[in-house]
mmCIF file with all atom_site columns, C-alpha atoms in Angstrom:
data_model
loop_
_atom_site.group_PDB
_atom_site.id
_atom_site.type_symbol
_atom_site.label_atom_id
_atom_site.label_alt_id
_atom_site.label_comp_id
_atom_site.label_asym_id
_atom_site.label_entity_id
_atom_site.label_seq_id
_atom_site.pdbx_PDB_ins_code
_atom_site.Cartn_x
_atom_site.Cartn_y
_atom_site.Cartn_z
_atom_site.occupancy
_atom_site.B_iso_or_equiv
_atom_site.pdbx_formal_charge
_atom_site.auth_seq_id
_atom_site.auth_comp_id
_atom_site.auth_asym_id
_atom_site.auth_atom_id
_atom_site.pdbx_PDB_model_num
ATOM 1   C CA . ARG A 1 1   ? 24.772 -57.797 -79.471  1.00 48.00 ? 118 ARG A CA 1
ATOM 2   C CA . ASN A 1 2   ? 25.687 -54.158 -79.967  1.00 52.00 ? 119 ASN A CA 1
ATOM 3   C CA . ARG A 1 3   ? 25.569 -54.698 -83.726  1.00 56.00 ? 120 ARG A CA 1
ATOM 4   C CA . LEU A 1 4   ? 22.124 -56.337 -83.389  1.00 60.00 ? 121 LEU A CA 1
ATOM 5   C CA . THR A 1 5   ? 20.902 -53.363 -81.330  1.00 63.00 ? 122 THR A CA 1
ATOM 6   C CA . LEU A 1 6   ? 22.171 -50.960 -83.998  1.00 62.00 ? 123 LEU A CA 1
ATOM 7   C CA . VAL A 1 7   ? 20.492 -52.925 -86.825  1.00 62.00 ? 124 VAL A CA 1
ATOM 8   C CA . LEU A 1 8   ? 17.219 -53.128 -84.887  1.00 66.00 ? 125 LEU A CA 1
ATOM 9   C CA . GLY A 1 9   ? 17.365 -49.345 -84.295  1.00 71.00 ? 126 GLY A CA 1
ATOM 10  C CA . PHE A 1 10  ? 17.869 -48.838 -88.019  1.00 67.00 ? 127 PHE A CA 1
ATOM 11  C CA . VAL A 1 11  ? 14.926 -51.135 -88.818  1.00 66.00 ? 128 VAL A CA 1
ATOM 12  C CA . LYS A 1 12  ? 12.732 -49.197 -86.368  1.00 68.00 ? 129 LYS A CA 1
ATOM 13  C CA . TYR A 1 13  ? 13.789 -45.953 -88.082  1.00 68.00 ? 130 TYR A CA 1
ATOM 14  C CA . LEU A 1 14  ? 12.945 -47.363 -91.512  1.00 63.00 ? 131 LEU A CA 1
ATOM 15  C CA . LEU A 1 15  ? 9.540  -48.455 -90.270  1.00 63.00 ? 132 LEU A CA 1
ATOM 16  C CA . ALA A 1 16  ? 8.883  -45.009 -88.805  1.00 65.00 ? 133 ALA A CA 1
ATOM 17  C CA . ILE A 1 17  ? 9.835  -43.094 -91.957  1.00 60.00 ? 134 ILE A CA 1
ATOM 18  C CA . THR A 1 18  ? 8.065  -45.553 -94.240  1.00 56.00 ? 135 THR A CA 1
ATOM 19  C CA . PHE A 1 19  ? 4.703  -44.919 -92.670  1.00 58.00 ? 136 PHE A CA 1
ATOM 20  C CA . ILE A 1 20  ? 4.988  -41.207 -91.817  1.00 56.00 ? 137 ILE A CA 1
ATOM 21  C CA . GLU A 1 21  ? 2.324  -38.999 -93.274  1.00 52.00 ? 138 GLU A CA 1
ATOM 22  C CA . LYS A 1 22  ? 3.343  -35.577 -94.573  1.00 51.00 ? 139 LYS A CA 1
ATOM 23  C CA . GLY A 1 23  ? 0.458  -33.229 -93.947  1.00 49.00 ? 140 GLY A CA 1
ATOM 24  C CA . ASP A 1 24  ? -2.560 -34.712 -95.695  1.00 43.00 ? 141 ASP A CA 1
ATOM 25  C CA . MET A 1 25  ? -0.452 -36.583 -98.182  1.00 46.00 ? 142 MET A CA 1
ATOM 26  C CA . VAL A 1 26  ? 0.831  -40.118 -97.492  1.00 51.00 ? 143 VAL A CA 1
ATOM 27  C CA . VAL A 1 27  ? 4.451  -40.893 -98.512  1.00 52.00 ? 144 VAL A CA 1
ATOM 28  C CA . GLY A 1 28  ? 4.548  -42.250 -102.098 1.00 56.00 ? 145 GLY A CA 1
ATOM 29  C CA . LYS A 1 29  ? 4.128  -45.947 -102.804 1.00 59.00 ? 146 LYS A CA 1
ATOM 30  C CA . GLY A 1 30  ? 7.604  -46.128 -104.448 1.00 61.00 ? 147 GLY A CA 1
ATOM 31  C CA . ARG A 1 31  ? 9.319  -44.834 -101.301 1.00 61.00 ? 148 ARG A CA 1
ATOM 32  C CA . LYS A 1 32  ? 7.318  -47.262 -99.120  1.00 62.00 ? 149 LYS A CA 1
ATOM 33  C CA . CYS A 1 33  ? 8.213  -50.162 -101.385 1.00 63.00 ? 150 CYS A CA 1
ATOM 34  C CA . PHE A 1 34  ? 11.939 -49.230 -101.300 1.00 64.00 ? 151 PHE A CA 1
ATOM 35  C CA . PHE A 1 35  ? 12.006 -49.045 -97.495  1.00 61.00 ? 152 PHE A CA 1
ATOM 36  C CA . LEU A 1 36  ? 10.054 -52.267 -97.110  1.00 64.00 ? 153 LEU A CA 1
ATOM 37  C CA . ILE A 1 37  ? 12.575 -54.054 -99.355  1.00 68.00 ? 154 ILE A CA 1
ATOM 38  C CA . VAL A 1 38  ? 15.469 -52.649 -97.273  1.00 65.00 ? 155 VAL A CA 1
ATOM 39  C CA . LEU A 1 39  ? 13.637 -53.697 -94.147  1.00 62.00 ? 156 LEU A CA 1
ATOM 40  C CA . PHE A 1 40  ? 13.121 -57.240 -95.508  1.00 66.00 ? 157 PHE A CA 1
ATOM 41  C CA . ILE A 1 41  ? 16.793 -57.521 -96.401  1.00 66.00 ? 158 ILE A CA 1
ATOM 42  C CA . CYS A 1 42  ? 17.879 -56.378 -92.927  1.00 62.00 ? 159 CYS A CA 1
ATOM 43  C CA . ALA A 1 43  ? 15.507 -58.824 -91.263  1.00 62.00 ? 160 ALA A CA 1
ATOM 44  C CA . TRP A 1 44  ? 16.740 -61.667 -93.524  1.00 57.00 ? 161 TRP A CA 1
ATOM 45  C CA . VAL A 1 45  ? 20.386 -60.971 -92.669  1.00 58.00 ? 162 VAL A CA 1
ATOM 46  C CA . ILE A 1 46  ? 19.682 -60.900 -88.924  1.00 57.00 ? 163 ILE A CA 1
ATOM 47  C CA . TYR A 1 47  ? 17.559 -64.053 -89.091  1.00 55.00 ? 164 TYR A CA 1
ATOM 48  C CA . ASN A 1 48  ? 20.069 -66.075 -91.124  1.00 54.00 ? 165 ASN A CA 1
ATOM 49  C CA . HIS A 1 49  ? 23.068 -65.026 -89.005  1.00 53.00 ? 166 HIS A CA 1
ATOM 50  C CA . ASP A 1 50  ? 21.266 -65.987 -85.753  1.00 53.00 ? 167 ASP A CA 1
ATOM 51  C CA . LEU A 1 51  ? 19.797 -69.110 -87.308  1.00 50.00 ? 168 LEU A CA 1
ATOM 52  C CA . ARG A 1 52  ? 23.254 -70.372 -88.450  1.00 51.00 ? 169 ARG A CA 1
ATOM 53  C CA . ILE A 1 53  ? 24.622 -69.876 -84.938  1.00 52.00 ? 170 ILE A CA 1
ATOM 54  C CA . CYS A 1 54  ? 21.675 -71.657 -83.305  1.00 51.00 ? 171 CYS A CA 1
ATOM 55  C CA . LEU A 1 55  ? 21.985 -74.553 -85.743  1.00 51.00 ? 172 LEU A CA 1
ATOM 56  C CA . GLY A 1 56  ? 25.650 -75.065 -84.854  1.00 47.00 ? 173 GLY A CA 1
ATOM 57  C CA . GLU A 1 57  ? 26.981 -73.684 -88.098  1.00 55.00 ? 174 GLU A CA 1
ATOM 58  C CA . VAL A 1 58  ? 29.426 -71.452 -86.245  1.00 60.00 ? 175 VAL A CA 1
ATOM 59  C CA . LYS A 1 59  ? 32.340 -69.878 -87.945  1.00 68.00 ? 176 LYS A CA 1
ATOM 60  C CA . LYS A 1 60  ? 35.438 -71.342 -86.382  1.00 80.00 ? 177 LYS A CA 1
ATOM 61  C CA . ASN A 1 61  ? 38.051 -69.102 -84.841  1.00 88.00 ? 178 ASN A CA 1
ATOM 62  C CA . LYS A 1 62  ? 41.758 -68.957 -85.667  1.00 93.00 ? 179 LYS A CA 1
ATOM 63  C CA . VAL A 1 63  ? 43.696 -72.062 -84.740  1.00 93.00 ? 180 VAL A CA 1
ATOM 64  C CA . LEU A 1 64  ? 46.851 -72.169 -82.612  1.00 95.00 ? 181 LEU A CA 1
ATOM 65  C CA . PRO A 1 65  ? 49.213 -75.108 -82.093  1.00 96.00 ? 182 PRO A CA 1
ATOM 66  C CA . ILE A 1 66  ? 49.798 -75.854 -78.395  1.00 97.00 ? 183 ILE A CA 1
ATOM 67  C CA . ASN A 1 67  ? 51.319 -78.670 -76.399  1.00 97.00 ? 184 ASN A CA 1
ATOM 68  C CA . VAL A 1 68  ? 49.491 -80.043 -73.371  1.00 98.00 ? 185 VAL A CA 1
ATOM 69  C CA . ALA A 1 69  ? 51.750 -82.220 -71.232  1.00 97.00 ? 186 ALA A CA 1
ATOM 70  C CA . GLY A 1 70  ? 53.562 -83.491 -74.310  1.00 96.00 ? 187 GLY A CA 1
ATOM 71  C CA . ILE A 1 71  ? 50.464 -83.843 -76.526  1.00 97.00 ? 188 ILE A CA 1
ATOM 72  C CA . GLU A 1 72  ? 50.508 -81.678 -79.638  1.00 96.00 ? 189 GLU A CA 1
ATOM 73  C CA . LEU A 1 73  ? 47.138 -80.039 -80.420  1.00 95.00 ? 190 LEU A CA 1
ATOM 74  C CA . GLU A 1 74  ? 45.704 -77.346 -82.678  1.00 94.00 ? 191 GLU A CA 1
ATOM 75  C CA . VAL A 1 75  ? 42.921 -75.528 -80.867  1.00 96.00 ? 192 VAL A CA 1
ATOM 76  C CA . GLU A 1 76  ? 40.721 -72.607 -81.726  1.00 96.00 ? 193 GLU A CA 1
ATOM 77  C CA . VAL A 1 77  ? 41.557 -69.432 -79.843  1.00 96.00 ? 194 VAL A CA 1
ATOM 78  C CA . ALA A 1 78  ? 39.134 -66.965 -78.244  1.00 96.00 ? 195 ALA A CA 1
ATOM 79  C CA . ILE A 1 79  ? 40.833 -63.641 -77.746  1.00 95.00 ? 196 ILE A CA 1
ATOM 80  C CA . THR A 1 80  ? 38.245 -60.895 -78.334  1.00 94.00 ? 197 THR A CA 1
ATOM 81  C CA . PRO A 1 81  ? 35.350 -60.448 -75.895  1.00 93.00 ? 198 PRO A CA 1
ATOM 82  C CA . GLU A 1 82  ? 32.918 -61.533 -78.668  1.00 90.00 ? 199 GLU A CA 1
ATOM 83  C CA . GLU A 1 83  ? 34.850 -64.757 -79.291  1.00 93.00 ? 200 GLU A CA 1
ATOM 84  C CA . GLN A 1 84  ? 35.016 -65.448 -75.568  1.00 94.00 ? 201 GLN A CA 1
ATOM 85  C CA . ILE A 1 85  ? 31.309 -64.822 -75.019  1.00 92.00 ? 202 ILE A CA 1
ATOM 86  C CA . LEU A 1 86  ? 30.398 -67.211 -77.833  1.00 91.00 ? 203 LEU A CA 1
ATOM 87  C CA . GLY A 1 87  ? 33.025 -69.804 -76.958  1.00 93.00 ? 204 GLY A CA 1
ATOM 88  C CA . LEU A 1 88  ? 31.818 -73.303 -77.906  1.00 94.00 ? 205 LEU A CA 1
ATOM 89  C CA . MET A 1 89  ? 28.105 -72.414 -77.665  1.00 92.00 ? 206 MET A CA 1
ATOM 90  C CA . TYR A 1 90  ? 25.715 -73.954 -80.180  1.00 89.00 ? 207 TYR A CA 1
ATOM 91  C CA . ARG A 1 91  ? 28.200 -76.630 -81.325  1.00 90.00 ? 208 ARG A CA 1
ATOM 92  C CA . ASP A 1 92  ? 26.854 -80.166 -81.692  1.00 90.00 ? 209 ASP A CA 1
ATOM 93  C CA . THR A 1 93  ? 30.192 -81.953 -81.698  1.00 90.00 ? 210 THR A CA 1
ATOM 94  C CA . LEU A 1 94  ? 33.770 -81.609 -80.623  1.00 90.00 ? 211 LEU A CA 1
ATOM 95  C CA . GLU A 1 95  ? 36.144 -84.151 -82.120  1.00 88.00 ? 212 GLU A CA 1
ATOM 96  C CA . GLY A 1 96  ? 38.866 -85.948 -80.211  1.00 84.00 ? 213 GLY A CA 1
ATOM 97  C CA . ASN A 1 97  ? 41.592 -83.331 -79.977  1.00 93.00 ? 214 ASN A CA 1
ATOM 98  C CA . GLU A 1 98  ? 39.502 -80.259 -80.759  1.00 95.00 ? 215 GLU A CA 1
ATOM 99  C CA . GLY A 1 99  ? 39.104 -77.538 -78.163  1.00 96.00 ? 216 GLY A CA 1
ATOM 100 C CA . MET A 1 100 ? 39.210 -73.806 -77.485  1.00 97.00 ? 217 MET A CA 1
ATOM 101 C CA . LEU A 1 101 ? 41.900 -71.809 -75.708  1.00 98.00 ? 218 LEU A CA 1
ATOM 102 C CA . PHE A 1 102 ? 40.640 -68.575 -74.062  1.00 97.00 ? 219 PHE A CA 1
ATOM 103 C CA . ILE A 1 103 ? 43.431 -66.021 -73.878  1.00 97.00 ? 220 ILE A CA 1
ATOM 104 C CA . PHE A 1 104 ? 43.108 -63.048 -71.548  1.00 96.00 ? 221 PHE A CA 1
ATOM 105 C CA . PRO A 1 105 ? 45.352 -59.963 -71.421  1.00 95.00 ? 222 PRO A CA 1
ATOM 106 C CA . LYS A 1 106 ? 46.530 -60.622 -67.862  1.00 96.00 ? 223 LYS A CA 1
ATOM 107 C CA . GLU A 1 107 ? 46.068 -63.062 -65.030  1.00 97.00 ? 224 GLU A CA 1
ATOM 108 C CA . GLN A 1 108 ? 42.670 -62.724 -63.386  1.00 97.00 ? 225 GLN A CA 1
ATOM 109 C CA . GLN A 1 109 ? 40.056 -64.848 -61.735  1.00 97.00 ? 226 GLN A CA 1
ATOM 110 C CA . LEU A 1 110 ? 37.994 -66.437 -64.535  1.00 97.00 ? 227 LEU A CA 1
ATOM 111 C CA . SER A 1 111 ? 34.435 -67.647 -64.487  1.00 96.00 ? 228 SER A CA 1
ATOM 112 C CA . PHE A 1 112 ? 32.744 -69.853 -67.092  1.00 97.00 ? 229 PHE A CA 1
ATOM 113 C CA . TRP A 1 113 ? 29.240 -71.330 -67.541  1.00 94.00 ? 230 TRP A CA 1
ATOM 114 C CA . MET A 1 114 ? 27.613 -73.622 -70.081  1.00 96.00 ? 231 MET A CA 1
ATOM 115 C CA . LYS A 1 115 ? 24.569 -71.596 -71.155  1.00 92.00 ? 232 LYS A CA 1
ATOM 116 C CA . ASP A 1 116 ? 23.635 -72.649 -74.719  1.00 91.00 ? 233 ASP A CA 1
ATOM 117 C CA . THR A 1 117 ? 26.542 -75.081 -74.825  1.00 94.00 ? 234 THR A CA 1
ATOM 118 C CA . ARG A 1 118 ? 25.267 -78.403 -76.112  1.00 94.00 ? 235 ARG A CA 1
ATOM 119 C CA . ILE A 1 119 ? 28.243 -80.700 -75.427  1.00 95.00 ? 236 ILE A CA 1
ATOM 120 C CA . PRO A 1 120 ? 29.838 -81.661 -72.082  1.00 97.00 ? 237 PRO A CA 1
ATOM 121 C CA . LEU A 1 121 ? 33.240 -80.060 -71.619  1.00 98.00 ? 238 LEU A CA 1
ATOM 122 C CA . SER A 1 122 ? 36.235 -80.149 -69.319  1.00 98.00 ? 239 SER A CA 1
ATOM 123 C CA . ILE A 1 123 ? 38.052 -76.892 -68.557  1.00 98.00 ? 240 ILE A CA 1
ATOM 124 C CA . ALA A 1 124 ? 41.625 -76.397 -67.425  1.00 98.00 ? 241 ALA A CA 1
ATOM 125 C CA . PHE A 1 125 ? 42.571 -73.086 -65.847  1.00 98.00 ? 242 PHE A CA 1
ATOM 126 C CA . ILE A 1 126 ? 46.172 -72.218 -66.722  1.00 98.00 ? 243 ILE A CA 1
ATOM 127 C CA . LYS A 1 127 ? 48.617 -69.694 -65.252  1.00 97.00 ? 244 LYS A CA 1
ATOM 128 C CA . ALA A 1 128 ? 50.667 -67.335 -67.434  1.00 96.00 ? 245 ALA A CA 1
ATOM 129 C CA . ASP A 1 129 ? 53.676 -69.595 -67.002  1.00 96.00 ? 246 ASP A CA 1
ATOM 130 C CA . GLY A 1 130 ? 51.695 -72.526 -68.499  1.00 97.00 ? 247 GLY A CA 1
ATOM 131 C CA . ARG A 1 131 ? 50.967 -74.517 -65.338  1.00 98.00 ? 248 ARG A CA 1
ATOM 132 C CA . ILE A 1 132 ? 47.536 -76.134 -65.111  1.00 98.00 ? 249 ILE A CA 1
ATOM 133 C CA . MET A 1 133 ? 46.028 -74.961 -61.799  1.00 98.00 ? 250 MET A CA 1
ATOM 134 C CA . GLN A 1 134 ? 42.583 -76.576 -61.906  1.00 98.00 ? 251 GLN A CA 1
ATOM 135 C CA . ILE A 1 135 ? 40.534 -78.952 -64.045  1.00 98.00 ? 252 ILE A CA 1
ATOM 136 C CA . GLU A 1 136 ? 36.745 -79.231 -63.893  1.00 98.00 ? 253 GLU A CA 1
ATOM 137 C CA . SER A 1 137 ? 33.917 -80.953 -65.809  1.00 98.00 ? 254 SER A CA 1
ATOM 138 C CA . MET A 1 138 ? 31.022 -78.830 -67.063  1.00 98.00 ? 255 MET A CA 1
ATOM 139 C CA . LYS A 1 139 ? 27.526 -80.075 -67.916  1.00 97.00 ? 256 LYS A CA 1
ATOM 140 C CA . PRO A 1 140 ? 25.659 -78.964 -71.056  1.00 97.00 ? 257 PRO A CA 1
ATOM 141 C CA . TYR A 1 141 ? 23.215 -76.019 -70.700  1.00 96.00 ? 258 TYR A CA 1
ATOM 142 C CA . SER A 1 142 ? 24.157 -75.587 -67.021  1.00 95.00 ? 259 SER A CA 1
ATOM 143 C CA . LEU A 1 143 ? 24.101 -72.102 -65.500  1.00 94.00 ? 260 LEU A CA 1
ATOM 144 C CA . ASP A 1 144 ? 26.454 -73.239 -62.729  1.00 95.00 ? 261 ASP A CA 1
ATOM 145 C CA . THR A 1 145 ? 29.602 -71.112 -62.704  1.00 95.00 ? 262 THR A CA 1
ATOM 146 C CA . HIS A 1 146 ? 33.060 -72.676 -62.800  1.00 97.00 ? 263 HIS A CA 1
ATOM 147 C CA . VAL A 1 147 ? 35.424 -70.163 -61.236  1.00 97.00 ? 264 VAL A CA 1
ATOM 148 C CA . SER A 1 148 ? 39.214 -70.399 -61.154  1.00 97.00 ? 265 SER A CA 1
ATOM 149 C CA . ARG A 1 149 ? 40.529 -70.639 -57.592  1.00 97.00 ? 266 ARG A CA 1
ATOM 150 C CA . GLU A 1 150 ? 43.517 -68.564 -58.546  1.00 97.00 ? 267 GLU A CA 1
ATOM 151 C CA . LYS A 1 151 ? 44.252 -65.803 -61.022  1.00 98.00 ? 268 LYS A CA 1
ATOM 152 C CA . VAL A 1 152 ? 44.995 -67.361 -64.398  1.00 98.00 ? 269 VAL A CA 1
ATOM 153 C CA . LYS A 1 153 ? 45.652 -66.083 -67.921  1.00 97.00 ? 270 LYS A CA 1
ATOM 154 C CA . TYR A 1 154 ? 44.261 -69.002 -69.944  1.00 98.00 ? 271 TYR A CA 1
ATOM 155 C CA . ALA A 1 155 ? 41.397 -71.467 -69.949  1.00 98.00 ? 272 ALA A CA 1
ATOM 156 C CA . LEU A 1 156 ? 41.378 -74.506 -72.200  1.00 98.00 ? 273 LEU A CA 1
ATOM 157 C CA . GLU A 1 157 ? 38.029 -76.188 -72.959  1.00 98.00 ? 274 GLU A CA 1
ATOM 158 C CA . MET A 1 158 ? 38.121 -79.760 -74.346  1.00 98.00 ? 275 MET A CA 1
ATOM 159 C CA . LYS A 1 159 ? 35.586 -82.574 -74.695  1.00 97.00 ? 276 LYS A CA 1
ATOM 160 C CA . ASP A 1 160 ? 34.554 -83.808 -71.204  1.00 97.00 ? 277 ASP A CA 1
ATOM 161 C CA . GLY A 1 161 ? 36.987 -86.361 -69.867  1.00 96.00 ? 278 GLY A CA 1
ATOM 162 C CA . TRP A 1 162 ? 39.754 -85.425 -72.339  1.00 97.00 ? 279 TRP A CA 1
ATOM 163 C CA . PHE A 1 163 ? 42.262 -84.477 -69.591  1.00 98.00 ? 280 PHE A CA 1
ATOM 164 C CA . LYS A 1 164 ? 41.483 -87.530 -67.452  1.00 97.00 ? 281 LYS A CA 1
ATOM 165 C CA . ALA A 1 165 ? 41.739 -89.929 -70.425  1.00 97.00 ? 282 ALA A CA 1
ATOM 166 C CA . ARG A 1 166 ? 45.245 -88.642 -71.128  1.00 97.00 ? 283 ARG A CA 1
ATOM 167 C CA . ASN A 1 167 ? 46.310 -88.581 -67.494  1.00 98.00 ? 284 ASN A CA 1
ATOM 168 C CA . ILE A 1 168 ? 46.721 -84.785 -67.561  1.00 98.00 ? 285 ILE A CA 1
ATOM 169 C CA . LYS A 1 169 ? 46.479 -83.266 -64.116  1.00 97.00 ? 286 LYS A CA 1
ATOM 170 C CA . VAL A 1 170 ? 47.001 -80.118 -62.028  1.00 98.00 ? 287 VAL A CA 1
ATOM 171 C CA . GLY A 1 171 ? 50.662 -79.084 -62.221  1.00 98.00 ? 288 GLY A CA 1
ATOM 172 C CA . ASP A 1 172 ? 51.217 -80.292 -65.795  1.00 98.00 ? 289 ASP A CA 1
ATOM 173 C CA . ALA A 1 173 ? 52.406 -77.754 -68.325  1.00 97.00 ? 290 ALA A CA 1
ATOM 174 C CA . VAL A 1 174 ? 50.844 -76.278 -71.418  1.00 97.00 ? 291 VAL A CA 1
ATOM 175 C CA . LYS A 1 175 ? 53.158 -74.756 -73.994  1.00 97.00 ? 292 LYS A CA 1
ATOM 176 C CA . ILE A 1 176 ? 51.500 -71.858 -75.738  1.00 95.00 ? 293 ILE A CA 1
ATOM 177 C CA . PRO A 1 177 ? 53.395 -69.988 -78.481  1.00 90.00 ? 294 PRO A CA 1
ATOM 178 C CA . LEU A 1 178 ? 52.939 -66.267 -78.045  1.00 74.00 ? 295 LEU A CA 1
ATOM 179 C CA . ALA A 1 179 ? 53.844 -63.376 -80.287  1.00 40.00 ? 296 ALA A CA 1
ATOM 180 C CA . ASN A 1 180 ? 55.849 -61.006 -78.069  1.00 34.00 ? 297 ASN A CA 1
ATOM 181 C CA . ALA A 1 181 ? 57.294 -57.914 -79.773  1.00 28.00 ? 298 ALA A CA 1
ATOM 182 C CA . GLY A 1 182 ? 57.655 -59.841 -83.037  1.00 32.00 ? 299 GLY A CA 1
ATOM 183 C CA . LYS A 1 183 ? 59.377 -62.836 -81.379  1.00 33.00 ? 300 LYS A CA 1
ATOM 184 C CA . GLU A 1 184 ? 57.913 -66.279 -80.779  1.00 37.00 ? 301 GLU A CA 1
ATOM 185 C CA . GLU A 1 185 ? 58.051 -67.276 -77.169  1.00 39.00 ? 302 GLU A CA 1
ATOM 186 C CA . THR A 1 186 ? 56.864 -70.440 -75.419  1.00 45.00 ? 303 THR A CA 1
ATOM 187 C CA . ARG A 1 187 ? 55.322 -70.578 -71.968  1.00 48.00 ? 304 ARG A CA 1
ATOM 188 C CA . GLY A 1 188 ? 55.387 -73.646 -69.686  1.00 51.00 ? 305 GLY A CA 1
ATOM 189 C CA . GLU A 1 189 ? 57.608 -76.651 -69.241  1.00 49.00 ? 306 GLU A CA 1
ATOM 190 C CA . ARG A 1 190 ? 56.606 -80.062 -68.030  1.00 44.00 ? 307 ARG A CA 1
#
């Protein structure tokens, strides 16, 4: 959003300088034409980027292998604030074992909603030690918030009913490989 604000500010500037009059003389046609072409290119880039997101053509995040109560998965990870804000929004499908793991720097109370999320999801809130503390179902497009009851470090979103179908419940462990000072470490035991 900050990038979009910056681009829109640039476009506004281009519009302003394109149509400025200098004294009695209007800026030359060549200069106007150049700025209008640049303006068109900027608008096209913004439009296509936003259109791809809205059509579900979202660039997938990095994938991380994890183990949920003995089930091996490879899930996308959302680490940066931008990745976490976008999450699984605008996606039309989520296959059997696909999901997204949200990783936060420290344990904290987390809150999720389903604005612009087209598919029903289940979310598991997970402590830093890998224990699942809470599992909830979330409805598409809902603005209801789903808040962790305890401070947690991770949240795992999967297709709705995924945890129940595999008999995964509160207290089960998620093994998440973490890079820690150049060493691989695993959190959580079943």
